Amino acid sequence: MKSFRRPPKEFFEVLTKLSKLKVVGADLVEICPSCDYSDMTSLLGAKIVRELIVGVFLNILELLTFLSISPQPHNSHFNKLYLARCNLENDEIPAFDSRRNG
């Protein structure tokens, strides 16, 4: 089986598009830290897992909102996961929109 062999940026674009399909579960396979001498693959794997967790959480939160079930308070771990996904390098935190249009 061939590896993905695409730039990470391209993979994250695909991951973002997949999250709009209301995915509520995912797996990450083929990360072997003992064979990754520069830790590059392990760090990329950790970023992918973070994006998967946040994407799945946002889809579940959207479902709860649709079902009119109150989400957790603002200081919850779930809210922190959302903030972790934000691009803090630009000092910009996007507004949360549970409808996530397009």
CSV table of C-alpha atoms in Angstrom, one decimal, residues 12-46:
chain,number,residue,atom,x,y,z
A,12,PHE,CA,-5.6,19.4,6.2
A,13,GLU,CA,-7.7,21.0,3.4
A,14,VAL,CA,-9.1,17.5,2.7
A,15,LEU,CA,-9.7,17.0,6.4
A,16,THR,CA,-11.6,20.3,6.6
A,17,LYS,CA,-13.8,19.3,3.7
A,18,LEU,CA,-14.5,15.9,5.3
A,19,SER,CA,-15.5,17.6,8.6
A,20,LYS,CA,-18.4,19.2,6.7
A,21,LEU,CA,-19.8,15.8,5.9
A,22,LYS,CA,-20.9,15.4,9.5
A,23,VAL,CA,-18.3,12.8,10.4
A,24,VAL,CA,-18.6,11.6,14.0
A,25,GLY,CA,-15.7,9.2,14.2
A,26,ALA,CA,-12.3,8.6,12.6
A,27,ASP,CA,-9.1,6.5,13.0
A,28,LEU,CA,-5.4,7.4,12.5
A,29,VAL,CA,-3.1,4.5,11.5
A,30,GLU,CA,0.5,4.0,10.4
A,31,ILE,CA,2.3,6.3,12.9
A,32,CYS,CA,5.4,4.5,14.3
A,33,PRO,CA,7.3,6.9,16.6
A,34,SER,CA,10.2,4.4,17.0
A,35,CYS,CA,10.9,4.7,13.2
A,36,ASP,CA,10.4,8.5,13.2
A,37,TYR,CA,13.8,9.8,14.1
A,38,SER,CA,13.0,13.5,13.5
A,39,ASP,CA,9.6,13.3,15.3
A,40,MET,CA,8.1,15.0,12.2
A,41,THR,CA,5.6,12.3,11.5
A,42,SER,CA,4.6,12.0,15.2
A,43,LEU,CA,4.0,15.7,15.4
A,44,LEU,CA,2.0,15.7,12.2
A,45,GLY,CA,0.0,12.8,13.5
A,46,ALA,CA,-0.7,14.7,16.8
